[in-house]
């Protein structure tokens, strides 16, 4: 079976090609995170939604014209990486580009499932190419089902990157709810944490400090979470300073991504929208991760009181010692 759909994009072929191949552009409409080695035989791995990872290799590349890559899923779907093929052809038209996507090598059931996905993401691609506001947050990435420590971190990353995209150079010296941290200093702290954890997991954690905040953290987090997904959360991880249970390290990653998303949002006056499914899971991880000993070390202040009517995100933030009225 084959899925075959043609759409119109109000941009030229080169811009259309960038939208479907560059990680920073893919994160706007199709993926939470994207690793792309854009060469014949090069591999890609996309976190399409938290807990769901598409992977394959590039077979044909004609910039501005055509790209062909194998397609499959790492787990959870009966279609292994490389088991099917996606071809995308770009043709200039009178006011933009005609894009045709053909997905071959699917069973009837797989074709129906992928039709739902491709229709969703092609609609988002049109929105990204057509509107100054872009496609916006993807509702499919908001609440992993089922949720685990890694998919929770991937959902938290999606929230964080949405905040970092709006961070500007003018925000660099703004205060954050983290005492003594400006937004720039908090960004450096977050990058350092991801590098340390990623390194302990054996990930390639090369850091481009000159990249935009969103691109810099996206690349570091992609490497770290991909390594964590391969390893799993069993046993202990040698962090250099100590061996920690993998579940505790997973809790640290979740807290770094989601709580600092709140910190950045507060610093720049942005509203943070997070599913209770995610905040409930991260709160449970926080209960295991933030011990009295950890608070005594100065990493977290004492938990703050919250109203009985407080929402899940408010409870999480208060538990980390932050004042909600900041």
mmCIF file with all atom_site columns, N, CA and C in Angstrom, residues 29 47 92 154 195 252 257 266:
data_model
loop_
_atom_site.group_PDB
_atom_site.id
_atom_site.type_symbol
_atom_site.label_atom_id
_atom_site.label_alt_id
_atom_site.label_comp_id
_atom_site.label_asym_id
_atom_site.label_entity_id
_atom_site.label_seq_id
_atom_site.pdbx_PDB_ins_code
_atom_site.Cartn_x
_atom_site.Cartn_y
_atom_site.Cartn_z
_atom_site.occupancy
_atom_site.B_iso_or_equiv
_atom_site.pdbx_formal_charge
_atom_site.auth_seq_id
_atom_site.auth_comp_id
_atom_site.auth_asym_id
_atom_site.auth_atom_id
_atom_site.pdbx_PDB_model_num
ATOM 1  N N  . UNK A 1 29  ? 7.508  22.026 12.964 1.00 0.00 ? 29  UNK A N  1
ATOM 2  C CA . UNK A 1 29  ? 6.236  21.491 12.486 1.00 0.00 ? 29  UNK A CA 1
ATOM 3  C C  . UNK A 1 29  ? 6.076  19.975 12.613 1.00 0.00 ? 29  UNK A C  1
ATOM 4  N N  . UNK A 1 47  ? 12.501 12.417 16.852 1.00 0.00 ? 47  UNK A N  1
ATOM 5  C CA . UNK A 1 47  ? 11.489 12.228 17.890 1.00 0.00 ? 47  UNK A CA 1
ATOM 6  C C  . UNK A 1 47  ? 10.243 12.926 17.376 1.00 0.00 ? 47  UNK A C  1
ATOM 7  N N  . UNK A 1 92  ? 8.500  23.863 -8.560 1.00 0.00 ? 92  UNK A N  1
ATOM 8  C CA . UNK A 1 92  ? 8.052  25.258 -8.468 1.00 0.00 ? 92  UNK A CA 1
ATOM 9  C C  . UNK A 1 92  ? 6.751  25.447 -9.233 1.00 0.00 ? 92  UNK A C  1
ATOM 10 N N  . UNK A 1 154 ? 11.112 14.010 26.951 1.00 0.00 ? 154 UNK A N  1
ATOM 11 C CA . UNK A 1 154 ? 10.944 14.493 25.580 1.00 0.00 ? 154 UNK A CA 1
ATOM 12 C C  . UNK A 1 154 ? 9.785  15.484 25.491 1.00 0.00 ? 154 UNK A C  1
ATOM 13 N N  . UNK A 1 195 ? 25.377 18.407 29.069 1.00 0.00 ? 195 UNK A N  1
ATOM 14 C CA . UNK A 1 195 ? 26.675 17.865 28.650 1.00 0.00 ? 195 UNK A CA 1
ATOM 15 C C  . UNK A 1 195 ? 27.188 16.849 29.666 1.00 0.00 ? 195 UNK A C  1
ATOM 16 N N  . UNK A 1 252 ? 16.544 14.044 37.293 1.00 0.00 ? 252 UNK A N  1
ATOM 17 C CA . UNK A 1 252 ? 17.297 15.291 37.135 1.00 0.00 ? 252 UNK A CA 1
ATOM 18 C C  . UNK A 1 252 ? 17.080 15.871 35.743 1.00 0.00 ? 252 UNK A C  1
ATOM 19 N N  . UNK A 1 257 ? 14.800 20.150 32.359 1.00 0.00 ? 257 UNK A N  1
ATOM 20 C CA . UNK A 1 257 ? 14.091 20.584 31.164 1.00 0.00 ? 257 UNK A CA 1
ATOM 21 C C  . UNK A 1 257 ? 12.792 21.318 31.484 1.00 0.00 ? 257 UNK A C  1
ATOM 22 N N  . UNK A 1 266 ? 9.068  32.626 33.026 1.00 0.00 ? 266 UNK A N  1
ATOM 23 C CA . UNK A 1 266 ? 8.840  33.689 33.997 1.00 0.00 ? 266 UNK A CA 1
ATOM 24 C C  . UNK A 1 266 ? 9.745  34.890 33.721 1.00 0.00 ? 266 UNK A C  1
#
